[in-house]
mmCIF file of C-alpha atoms and ligand atoms in Angstrom:
data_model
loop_
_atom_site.group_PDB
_atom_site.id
_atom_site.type_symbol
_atom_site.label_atom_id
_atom_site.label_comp_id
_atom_site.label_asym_id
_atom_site.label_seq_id
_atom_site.Cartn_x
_atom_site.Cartn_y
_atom_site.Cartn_z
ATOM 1 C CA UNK A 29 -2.577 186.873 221.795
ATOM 2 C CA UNK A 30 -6.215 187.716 222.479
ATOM 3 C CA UNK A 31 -9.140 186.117 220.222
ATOM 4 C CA UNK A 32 -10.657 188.978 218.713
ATOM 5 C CA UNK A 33 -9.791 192.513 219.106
ATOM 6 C CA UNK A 34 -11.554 194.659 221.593
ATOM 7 C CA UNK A 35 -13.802 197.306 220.085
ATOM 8 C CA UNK A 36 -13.876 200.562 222.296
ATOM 9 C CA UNK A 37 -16.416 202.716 222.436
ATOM 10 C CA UNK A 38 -19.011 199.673 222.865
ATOM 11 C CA UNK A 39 -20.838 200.722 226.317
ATOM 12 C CA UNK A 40 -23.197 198.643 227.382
ATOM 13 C CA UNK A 41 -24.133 200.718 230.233
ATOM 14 C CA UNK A 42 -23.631 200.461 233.366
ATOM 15 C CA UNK A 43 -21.266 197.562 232.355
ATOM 16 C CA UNK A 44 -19.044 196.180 234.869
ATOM 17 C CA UNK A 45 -19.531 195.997 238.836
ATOM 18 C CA UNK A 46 -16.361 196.265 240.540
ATOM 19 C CA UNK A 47 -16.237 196.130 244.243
ATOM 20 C CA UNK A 48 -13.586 198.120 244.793
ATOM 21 C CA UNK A 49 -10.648 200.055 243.096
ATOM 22 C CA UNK A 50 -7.397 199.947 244.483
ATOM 23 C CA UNK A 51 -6.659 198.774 247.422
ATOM 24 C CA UNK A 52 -5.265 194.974 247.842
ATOM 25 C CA UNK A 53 -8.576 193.706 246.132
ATOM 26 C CA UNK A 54 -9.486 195.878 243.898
ATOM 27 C CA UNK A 55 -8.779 196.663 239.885
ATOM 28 C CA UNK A 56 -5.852 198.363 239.597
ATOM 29 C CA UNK A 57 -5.990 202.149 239.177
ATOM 30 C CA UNK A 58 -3.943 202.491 235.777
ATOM 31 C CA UNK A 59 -6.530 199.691 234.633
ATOM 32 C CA UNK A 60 -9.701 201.939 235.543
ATOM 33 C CA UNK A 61 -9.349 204.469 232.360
ATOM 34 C CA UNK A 62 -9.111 201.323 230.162
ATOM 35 C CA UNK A 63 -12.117 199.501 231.846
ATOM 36 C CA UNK A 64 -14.185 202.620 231.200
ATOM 37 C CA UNK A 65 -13.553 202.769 227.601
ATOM 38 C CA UNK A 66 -15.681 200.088 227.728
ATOM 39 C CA UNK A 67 -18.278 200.346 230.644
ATOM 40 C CA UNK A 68 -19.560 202.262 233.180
ATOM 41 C CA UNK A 69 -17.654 201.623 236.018
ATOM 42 C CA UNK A 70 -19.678 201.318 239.606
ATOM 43 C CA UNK A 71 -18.411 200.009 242.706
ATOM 44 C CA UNK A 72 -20.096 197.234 245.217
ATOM 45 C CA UNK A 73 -21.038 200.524 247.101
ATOM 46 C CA UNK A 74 -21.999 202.601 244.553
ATOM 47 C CA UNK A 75 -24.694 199.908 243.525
ATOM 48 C CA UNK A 76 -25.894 199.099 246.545
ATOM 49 C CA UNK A 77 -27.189 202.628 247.400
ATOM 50 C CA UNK A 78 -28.598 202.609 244.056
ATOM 51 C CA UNK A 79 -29.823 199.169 244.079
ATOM 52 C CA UNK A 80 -33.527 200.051 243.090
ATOM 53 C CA UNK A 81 -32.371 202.261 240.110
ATOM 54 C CA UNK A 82 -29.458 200.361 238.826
ATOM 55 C CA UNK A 83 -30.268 196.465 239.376
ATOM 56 C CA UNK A 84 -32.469 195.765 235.819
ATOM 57 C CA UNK A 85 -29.527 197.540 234.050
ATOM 58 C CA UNK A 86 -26.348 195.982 234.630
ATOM 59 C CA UNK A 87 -25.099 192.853 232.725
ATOM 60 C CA UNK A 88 -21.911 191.747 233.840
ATOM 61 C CA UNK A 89 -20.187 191.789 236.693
ATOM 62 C CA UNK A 90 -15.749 192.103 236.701
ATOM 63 C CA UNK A 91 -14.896 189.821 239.185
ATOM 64 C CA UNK A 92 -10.511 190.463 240.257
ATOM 65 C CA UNK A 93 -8.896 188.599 242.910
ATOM 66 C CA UNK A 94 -12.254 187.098 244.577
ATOM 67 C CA UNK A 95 -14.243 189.776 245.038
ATOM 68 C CA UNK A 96 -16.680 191.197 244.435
ATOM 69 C CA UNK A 97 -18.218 187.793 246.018
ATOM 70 C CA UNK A 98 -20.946 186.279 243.395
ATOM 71 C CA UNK A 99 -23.513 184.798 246.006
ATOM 72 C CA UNK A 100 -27.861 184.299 245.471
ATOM 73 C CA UNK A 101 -28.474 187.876 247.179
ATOM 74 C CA UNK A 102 -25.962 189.367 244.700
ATOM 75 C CA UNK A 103 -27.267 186.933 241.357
ATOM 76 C CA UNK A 104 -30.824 187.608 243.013
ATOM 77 C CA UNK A 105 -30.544 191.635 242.766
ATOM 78 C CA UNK A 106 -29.464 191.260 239.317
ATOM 79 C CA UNK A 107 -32.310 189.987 237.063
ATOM 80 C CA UNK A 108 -30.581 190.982 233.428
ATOM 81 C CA UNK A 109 -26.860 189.552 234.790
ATOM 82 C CA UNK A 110 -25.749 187.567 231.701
ATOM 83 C CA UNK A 111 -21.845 187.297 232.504
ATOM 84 C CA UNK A 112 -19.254 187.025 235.072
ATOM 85 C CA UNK A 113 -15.776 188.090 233.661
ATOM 86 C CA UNK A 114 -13.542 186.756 236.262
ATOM 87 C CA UNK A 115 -9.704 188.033 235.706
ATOM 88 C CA UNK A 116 -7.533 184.968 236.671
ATOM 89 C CA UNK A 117 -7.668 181.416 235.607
ATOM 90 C CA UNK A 118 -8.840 179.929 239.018
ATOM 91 C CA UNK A 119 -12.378 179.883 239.699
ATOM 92 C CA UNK A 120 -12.504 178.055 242.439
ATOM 93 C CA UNK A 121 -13.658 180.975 244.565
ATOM 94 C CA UNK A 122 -17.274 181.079 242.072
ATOM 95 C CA UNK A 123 -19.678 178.543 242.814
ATOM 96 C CA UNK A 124 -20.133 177.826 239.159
ATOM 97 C CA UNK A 125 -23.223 175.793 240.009
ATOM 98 C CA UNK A 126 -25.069 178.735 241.753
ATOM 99 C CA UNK A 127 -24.264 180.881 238.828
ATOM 100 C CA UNK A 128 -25.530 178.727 236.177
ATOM 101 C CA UNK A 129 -28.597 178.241 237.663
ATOM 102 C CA UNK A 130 -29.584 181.758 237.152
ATOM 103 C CA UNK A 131 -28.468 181.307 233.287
ATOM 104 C CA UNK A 132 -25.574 183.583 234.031
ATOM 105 C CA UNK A 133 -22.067 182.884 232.034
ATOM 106 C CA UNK A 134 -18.783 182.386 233.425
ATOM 107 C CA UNK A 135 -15.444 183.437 231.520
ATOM 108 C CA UNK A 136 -12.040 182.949 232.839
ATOM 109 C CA UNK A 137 -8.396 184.500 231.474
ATOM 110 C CA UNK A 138 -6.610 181.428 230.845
ATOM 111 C CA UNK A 139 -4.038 182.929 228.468
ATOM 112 C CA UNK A 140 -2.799 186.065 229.895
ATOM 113 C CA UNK A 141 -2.140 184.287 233.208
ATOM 114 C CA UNK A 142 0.103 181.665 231.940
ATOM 115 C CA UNK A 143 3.496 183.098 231.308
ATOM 116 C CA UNK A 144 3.969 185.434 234.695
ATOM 117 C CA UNK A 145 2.659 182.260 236.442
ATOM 118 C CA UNK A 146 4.957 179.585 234.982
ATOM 119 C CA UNK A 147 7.854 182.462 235.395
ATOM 120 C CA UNK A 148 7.464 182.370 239.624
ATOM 121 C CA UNK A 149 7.925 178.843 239.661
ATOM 122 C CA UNK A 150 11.624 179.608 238.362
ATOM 123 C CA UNK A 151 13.977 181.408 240.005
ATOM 124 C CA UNK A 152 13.085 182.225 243.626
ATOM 125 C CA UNK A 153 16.278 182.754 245.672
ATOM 126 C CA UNK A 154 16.844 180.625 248.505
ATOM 127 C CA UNK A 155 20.019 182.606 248.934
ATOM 128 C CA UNK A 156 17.748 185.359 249.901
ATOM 129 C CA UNK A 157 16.976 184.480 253.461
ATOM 130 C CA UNK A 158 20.662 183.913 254.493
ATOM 131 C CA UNK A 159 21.344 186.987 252.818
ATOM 132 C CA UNK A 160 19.006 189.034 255.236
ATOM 133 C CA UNK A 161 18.819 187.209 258.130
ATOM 134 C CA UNK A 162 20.331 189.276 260.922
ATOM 135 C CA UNK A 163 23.402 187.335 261.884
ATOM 136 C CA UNK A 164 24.629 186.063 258.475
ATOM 137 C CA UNK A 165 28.436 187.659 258.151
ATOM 138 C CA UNK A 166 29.916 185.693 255.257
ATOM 139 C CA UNK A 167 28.923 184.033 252.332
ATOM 140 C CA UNK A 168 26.871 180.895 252.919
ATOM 141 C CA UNK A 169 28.872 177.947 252.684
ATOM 142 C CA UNK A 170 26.791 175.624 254.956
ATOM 143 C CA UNK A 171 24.152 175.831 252.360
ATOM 144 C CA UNK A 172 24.129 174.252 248.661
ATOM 145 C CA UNK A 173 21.508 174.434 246.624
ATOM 146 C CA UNK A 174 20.495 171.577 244.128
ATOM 147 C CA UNK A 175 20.446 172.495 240.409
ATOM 148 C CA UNK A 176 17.915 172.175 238.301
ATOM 149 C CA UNK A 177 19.540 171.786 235.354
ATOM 150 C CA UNK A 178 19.076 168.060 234.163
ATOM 151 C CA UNK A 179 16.902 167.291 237.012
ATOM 152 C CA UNK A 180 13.840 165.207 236.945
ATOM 153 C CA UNK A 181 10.688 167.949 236.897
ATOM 154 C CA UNK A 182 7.409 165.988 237.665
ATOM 155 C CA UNK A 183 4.476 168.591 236.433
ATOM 156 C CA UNK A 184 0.681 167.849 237.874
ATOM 157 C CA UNK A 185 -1.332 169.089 235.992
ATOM 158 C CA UNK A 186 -0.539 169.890 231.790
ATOM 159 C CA UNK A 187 -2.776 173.047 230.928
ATOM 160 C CA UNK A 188 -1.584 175.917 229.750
ATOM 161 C CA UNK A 189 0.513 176.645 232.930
ATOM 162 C CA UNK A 190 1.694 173.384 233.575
ATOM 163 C CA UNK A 191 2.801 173.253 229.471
ATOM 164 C CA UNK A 192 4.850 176.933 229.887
ATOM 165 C CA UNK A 193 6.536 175.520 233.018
ATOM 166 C CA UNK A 194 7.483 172.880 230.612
ATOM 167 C CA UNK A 195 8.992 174.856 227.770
ATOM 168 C CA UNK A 196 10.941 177.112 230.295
ATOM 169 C CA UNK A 197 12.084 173.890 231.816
ATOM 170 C CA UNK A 198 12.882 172.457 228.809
ATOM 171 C CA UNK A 199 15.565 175.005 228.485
ATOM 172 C CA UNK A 200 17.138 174.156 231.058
ATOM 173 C CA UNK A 201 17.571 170.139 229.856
ATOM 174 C CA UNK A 202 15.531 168.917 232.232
ATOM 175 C CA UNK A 203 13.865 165.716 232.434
ATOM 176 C CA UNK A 204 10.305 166.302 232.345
ATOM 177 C CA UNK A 205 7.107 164.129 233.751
ATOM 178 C CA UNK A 206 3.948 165.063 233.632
ATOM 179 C CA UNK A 207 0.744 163.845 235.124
ATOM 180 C CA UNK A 208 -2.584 165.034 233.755
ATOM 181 C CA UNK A 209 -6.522 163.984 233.642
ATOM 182 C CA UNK A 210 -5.747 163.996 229.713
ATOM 183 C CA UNK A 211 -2.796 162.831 227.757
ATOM 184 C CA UNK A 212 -1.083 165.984 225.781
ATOM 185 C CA UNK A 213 -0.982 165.381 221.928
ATOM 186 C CA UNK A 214 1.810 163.535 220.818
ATOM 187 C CA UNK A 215 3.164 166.560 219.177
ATOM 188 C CA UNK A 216 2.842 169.082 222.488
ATOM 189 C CA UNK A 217 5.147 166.306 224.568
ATOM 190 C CA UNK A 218 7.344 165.866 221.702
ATOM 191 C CA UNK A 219 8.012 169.592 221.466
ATOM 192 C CA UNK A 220 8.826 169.827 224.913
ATOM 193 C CA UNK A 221 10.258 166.618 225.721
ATOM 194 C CA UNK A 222 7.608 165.464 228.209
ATOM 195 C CA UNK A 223 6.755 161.910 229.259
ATOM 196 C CA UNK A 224 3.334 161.346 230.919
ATOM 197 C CA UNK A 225 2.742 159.413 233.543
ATOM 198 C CA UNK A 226 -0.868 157.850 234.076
ATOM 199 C CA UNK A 227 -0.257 157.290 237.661
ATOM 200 C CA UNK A 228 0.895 160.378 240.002
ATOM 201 C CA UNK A 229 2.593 158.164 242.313
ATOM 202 C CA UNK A 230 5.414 157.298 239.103
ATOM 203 C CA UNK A 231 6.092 160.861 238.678
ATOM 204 C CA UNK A 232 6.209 161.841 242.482
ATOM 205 C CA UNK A 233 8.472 158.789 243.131
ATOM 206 C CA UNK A 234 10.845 159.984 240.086
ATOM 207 C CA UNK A 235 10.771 163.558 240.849
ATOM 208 C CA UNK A 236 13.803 165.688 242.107
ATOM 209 C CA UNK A 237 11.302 169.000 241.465
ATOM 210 C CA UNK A 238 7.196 168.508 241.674
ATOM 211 C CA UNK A 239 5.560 171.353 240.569
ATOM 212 C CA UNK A 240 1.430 171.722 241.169
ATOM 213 C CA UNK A 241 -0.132 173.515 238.294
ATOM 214 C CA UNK A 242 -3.538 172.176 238.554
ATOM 215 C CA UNK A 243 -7.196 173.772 239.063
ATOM 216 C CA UNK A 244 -8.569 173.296 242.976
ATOM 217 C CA UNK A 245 -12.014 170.802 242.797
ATOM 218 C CA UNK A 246 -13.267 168.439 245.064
ATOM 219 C CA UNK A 247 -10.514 166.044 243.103
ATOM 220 C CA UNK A 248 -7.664 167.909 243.642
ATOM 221 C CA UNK A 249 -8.135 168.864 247.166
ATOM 222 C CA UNK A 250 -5.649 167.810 249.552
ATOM 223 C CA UNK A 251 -3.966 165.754 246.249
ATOM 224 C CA UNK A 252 -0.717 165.496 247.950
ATOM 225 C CA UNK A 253 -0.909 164.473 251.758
ATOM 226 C CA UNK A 254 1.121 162.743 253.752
ATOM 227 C CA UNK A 255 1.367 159.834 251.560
ATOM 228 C CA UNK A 256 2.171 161.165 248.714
ATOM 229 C CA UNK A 257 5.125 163.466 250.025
ATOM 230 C CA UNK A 258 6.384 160.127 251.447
ATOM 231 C CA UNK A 259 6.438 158.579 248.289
ATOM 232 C CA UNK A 260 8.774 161.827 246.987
ATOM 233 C CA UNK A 261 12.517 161.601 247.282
ATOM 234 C CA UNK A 262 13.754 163.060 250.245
ATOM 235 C CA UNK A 263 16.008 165.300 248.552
ATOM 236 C CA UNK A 264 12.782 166.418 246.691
ATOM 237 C CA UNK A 265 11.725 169.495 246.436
ATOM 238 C CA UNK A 266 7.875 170.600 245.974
ATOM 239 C CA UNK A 267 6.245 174.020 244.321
ATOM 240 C CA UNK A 268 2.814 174.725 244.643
ATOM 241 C CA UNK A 269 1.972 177.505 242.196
ATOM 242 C CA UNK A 270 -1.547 176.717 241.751
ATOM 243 C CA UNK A 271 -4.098 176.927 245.193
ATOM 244 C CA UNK A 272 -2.658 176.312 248.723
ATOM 245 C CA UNK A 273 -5.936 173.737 249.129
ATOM 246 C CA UNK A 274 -4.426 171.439 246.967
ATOM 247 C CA UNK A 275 -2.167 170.547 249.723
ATOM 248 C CA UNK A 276 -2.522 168.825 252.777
ATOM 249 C CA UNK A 277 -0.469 171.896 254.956
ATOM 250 C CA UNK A 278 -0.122 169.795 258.186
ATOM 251 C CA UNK A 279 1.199 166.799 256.573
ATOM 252 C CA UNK A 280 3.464 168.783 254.530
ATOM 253 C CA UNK A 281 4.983 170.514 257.543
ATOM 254 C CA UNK A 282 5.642 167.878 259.021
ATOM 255 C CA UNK A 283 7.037 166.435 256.080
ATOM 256 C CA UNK A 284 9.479 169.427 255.882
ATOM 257 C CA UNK A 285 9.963 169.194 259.763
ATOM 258 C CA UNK A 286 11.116 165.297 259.018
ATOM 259 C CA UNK A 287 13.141 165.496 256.356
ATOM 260 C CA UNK A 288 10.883 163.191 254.746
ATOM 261 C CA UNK A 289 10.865 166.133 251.909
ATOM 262 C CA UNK A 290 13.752 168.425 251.294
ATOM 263 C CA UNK A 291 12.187 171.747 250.741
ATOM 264 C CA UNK A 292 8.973 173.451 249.592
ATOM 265 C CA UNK A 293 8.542 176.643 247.046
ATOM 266 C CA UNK A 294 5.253 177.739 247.837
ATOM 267 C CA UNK A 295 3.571 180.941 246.173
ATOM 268 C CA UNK A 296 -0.020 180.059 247.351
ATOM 269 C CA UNK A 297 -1.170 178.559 251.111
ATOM 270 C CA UNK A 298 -4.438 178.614 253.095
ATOM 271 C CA UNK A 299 -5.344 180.737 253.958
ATOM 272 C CA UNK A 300 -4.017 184.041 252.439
ATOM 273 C CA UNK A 301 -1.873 185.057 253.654
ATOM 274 C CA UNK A 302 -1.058 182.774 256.315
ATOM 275 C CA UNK A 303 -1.047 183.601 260.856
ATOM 276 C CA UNK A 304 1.581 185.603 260.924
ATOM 277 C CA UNK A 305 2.879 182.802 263.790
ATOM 278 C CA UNK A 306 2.215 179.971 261.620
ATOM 279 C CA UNK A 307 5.378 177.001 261.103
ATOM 280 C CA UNK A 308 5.424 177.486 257.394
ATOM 281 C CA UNK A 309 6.580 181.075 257.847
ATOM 282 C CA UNK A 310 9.005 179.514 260.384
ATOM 283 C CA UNK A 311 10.560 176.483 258.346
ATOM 284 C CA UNK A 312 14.414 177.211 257.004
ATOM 285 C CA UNK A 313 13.560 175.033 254.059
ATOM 286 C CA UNK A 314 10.590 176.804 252.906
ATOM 287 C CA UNK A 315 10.231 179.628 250.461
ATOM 288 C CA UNK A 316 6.518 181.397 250.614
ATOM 289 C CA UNK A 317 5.783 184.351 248.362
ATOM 290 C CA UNK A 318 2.144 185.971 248.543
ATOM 291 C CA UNK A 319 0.406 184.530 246.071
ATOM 292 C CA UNK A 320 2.127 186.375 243.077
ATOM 293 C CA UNK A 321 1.919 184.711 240.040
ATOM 294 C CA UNK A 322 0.007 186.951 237.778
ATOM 295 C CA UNK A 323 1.391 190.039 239.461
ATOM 296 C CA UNK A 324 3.220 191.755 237.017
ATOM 297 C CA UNK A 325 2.750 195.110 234.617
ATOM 298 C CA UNK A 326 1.944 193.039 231.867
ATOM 299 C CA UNK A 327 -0.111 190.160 232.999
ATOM 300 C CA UNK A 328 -2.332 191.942 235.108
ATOM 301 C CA UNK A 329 -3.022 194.030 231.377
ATOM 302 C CA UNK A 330 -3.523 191.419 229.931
ATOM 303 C CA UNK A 331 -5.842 189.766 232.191
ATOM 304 C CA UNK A 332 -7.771 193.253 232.195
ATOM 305 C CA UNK A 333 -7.965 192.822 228.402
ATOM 306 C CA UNK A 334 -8.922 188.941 228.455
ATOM 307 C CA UNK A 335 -11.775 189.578 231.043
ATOM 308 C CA UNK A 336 -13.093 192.253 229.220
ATOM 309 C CA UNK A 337 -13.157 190.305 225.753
ATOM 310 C CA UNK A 338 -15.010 187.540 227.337
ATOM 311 C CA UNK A 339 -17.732 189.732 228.868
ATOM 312 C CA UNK A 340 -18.505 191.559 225.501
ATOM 313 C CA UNK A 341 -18.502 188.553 223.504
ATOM 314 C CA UNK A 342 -21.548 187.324 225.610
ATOM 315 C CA UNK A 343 -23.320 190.348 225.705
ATOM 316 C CA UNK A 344 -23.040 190.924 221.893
ATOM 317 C CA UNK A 345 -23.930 187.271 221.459
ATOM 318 C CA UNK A 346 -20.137 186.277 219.835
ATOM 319 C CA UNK A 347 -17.829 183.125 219.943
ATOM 320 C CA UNK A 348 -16.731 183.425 223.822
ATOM 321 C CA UNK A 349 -13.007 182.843 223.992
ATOM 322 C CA UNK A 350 -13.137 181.656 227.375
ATOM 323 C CA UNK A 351 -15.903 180.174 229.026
ATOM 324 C CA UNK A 352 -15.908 177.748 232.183
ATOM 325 C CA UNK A 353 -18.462 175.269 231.594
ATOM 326 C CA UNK A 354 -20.174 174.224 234.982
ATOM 327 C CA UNK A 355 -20.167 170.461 234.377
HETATM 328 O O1 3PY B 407 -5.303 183.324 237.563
HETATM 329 C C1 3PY B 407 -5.435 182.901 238.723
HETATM 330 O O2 3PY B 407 -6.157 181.939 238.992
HETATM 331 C C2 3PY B 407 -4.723 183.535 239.817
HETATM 332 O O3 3PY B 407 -4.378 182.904 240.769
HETATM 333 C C3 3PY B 407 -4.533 184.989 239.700
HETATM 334 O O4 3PY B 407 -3.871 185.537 240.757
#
């Protein structure tokens, strides 16, 4: 799946920055012997005692899960930084515009994240919290589910997420929508039976499912508000995979308060995680996982492995797989 093959042995020492290891932020510890194949692994700490000695040396920075946080101090104590390798798709947490201005590149792992991350938007048991809540005796028979199987699935946003949430849906003969800055070739909808719709308000009208797949900008902030889950069926269901910001969270609780929506599947929110006394955690018709879309074995590898190929290409001056462009 990856571009080129890594090359080991090619230290470019000390390589990588990494704030921390372990820990809920951090690179995960079967990662770190791989990582150091390739670099010198310090951590946030590590540097910053050793600021004076190790600054001119180090060229790229690992960012996973948001930190360590790129800001001017950091870019500013790093005169020779030529890359940021961020693991994950998202940058929304890098100001890209800071960054650039200090000549520095900016790679992303679009393809390792997409699989895991279409997968969570399948699947998630509703069943679940009937199952364990402390006074269910019997099977649920006040509750039905809807299928999905030859439902209407309205996708916003067609990358590479948005196009494996198609294929999976495909499978299970569903109708598909899809709304998208850019039309998909006429081949890519063909193979996966999707029909685009220029205007969002079609798809969210049509939609049993809507599923969010897209980046979070200053565009797609607060995309779906309170009109937009009115225009949505109210046996509708929504599934925000992509950034909690992309939603307005008020409106949509009280949109799931009302009835004016059926249910929501969310696996992101803001913030992260949410008060532990806030109404979305409270809601019957809400399903909220932590934000666990690339968290499995193999995408977090791969992700490792993806990061990692970006930052050498830069610093050995080579086609970069996966660069985000600051427009
Ligand atoms: O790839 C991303 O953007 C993620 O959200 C990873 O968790």
């Amino acid at each position: 799946r990856l571009h080129c093959n890594l090359r080991s042995g090619t230290k470019n020492l000390p390589g990588v920055l990494i704030s921390e290891i372990g820990g809920a932020f951090g690179v995960l510890e079967s990662h770190v012997e791989f990582l150091k194949k390739h670099f010198t692994l310090i951590t946030m700490k590590e540097f910053q005692e050793n600021q004076k000695e190790l600054s001119e040396k180090i060229k790229s920075v690992f960012v996973f899960e948001r930190q360590p946080i790129i800001d001017r101090e950091l870019l500013e104590s790093l005169p020779n930084l030529k890359v940021v390798g961020n693991s994950g798709v998202g940058v929304n947490h890098l100001d890209l515009k800071l960054i650039s201005s200090f000549g520095v590149k900016v790679t992303n792992t679009p393809h390792a994240v997409s699989d895991s991350t279409a997968d969570i938007g399948h699947g998630i048991n509703a069943g679940h919290f009937i199952a364990t809540s402390p006074d269910t005796t019997h099977f649920a028979v006040d509750w039905l589910g809807v299928e999905v199987t030859r439902a209407t699935l309205g996708i916003i946003g067609m990358g590479s997420i948005g196009y494996q949430v198609a294929k999976r849906a495909k499978a299970f003969h569903m109708n598909i929508l899809y709304h998208n800055r850019n039309r998909r070739k006429e081949e890519e909808e063909k193979e996966v039976g999707a029909t685009y719709c220029k205007n969002m308000e079609d798809l969210l009208q049509q939609s049993d499912f809507v599923m969010l797949v897209v980046n979070l900008t200053p565009e797609t902030q607060k995309l779906i508000g309170k009109r937009q889950l009115e225009l949505m069926k109210p046996t509708a269901t929504l599934i925000n995979i992509c950034r909690g910001a992309v939603v307005d969270q008020d409106a949509l609780v009280d949109a799931l308060q009302k009835g004016t929506i059926r249910a929501a599947a969310l696996d992101v929110t803001y913030p992260e995680p949410l008060p532990r006394d806030h109404l979305l955690l409270k809601l019957k018709n809400v399903i909220i996982t932590p934000h666990i879309g690339t968290a499995t074995v193999q995408a977090l590898r791969m992700m490792t492995e993806e990061a990692i190929e970006n930052i050498l290409a830069v610093l050995n001056d080579l086609p970069i797989p996966s660069e985000v462009i600051h427009k």
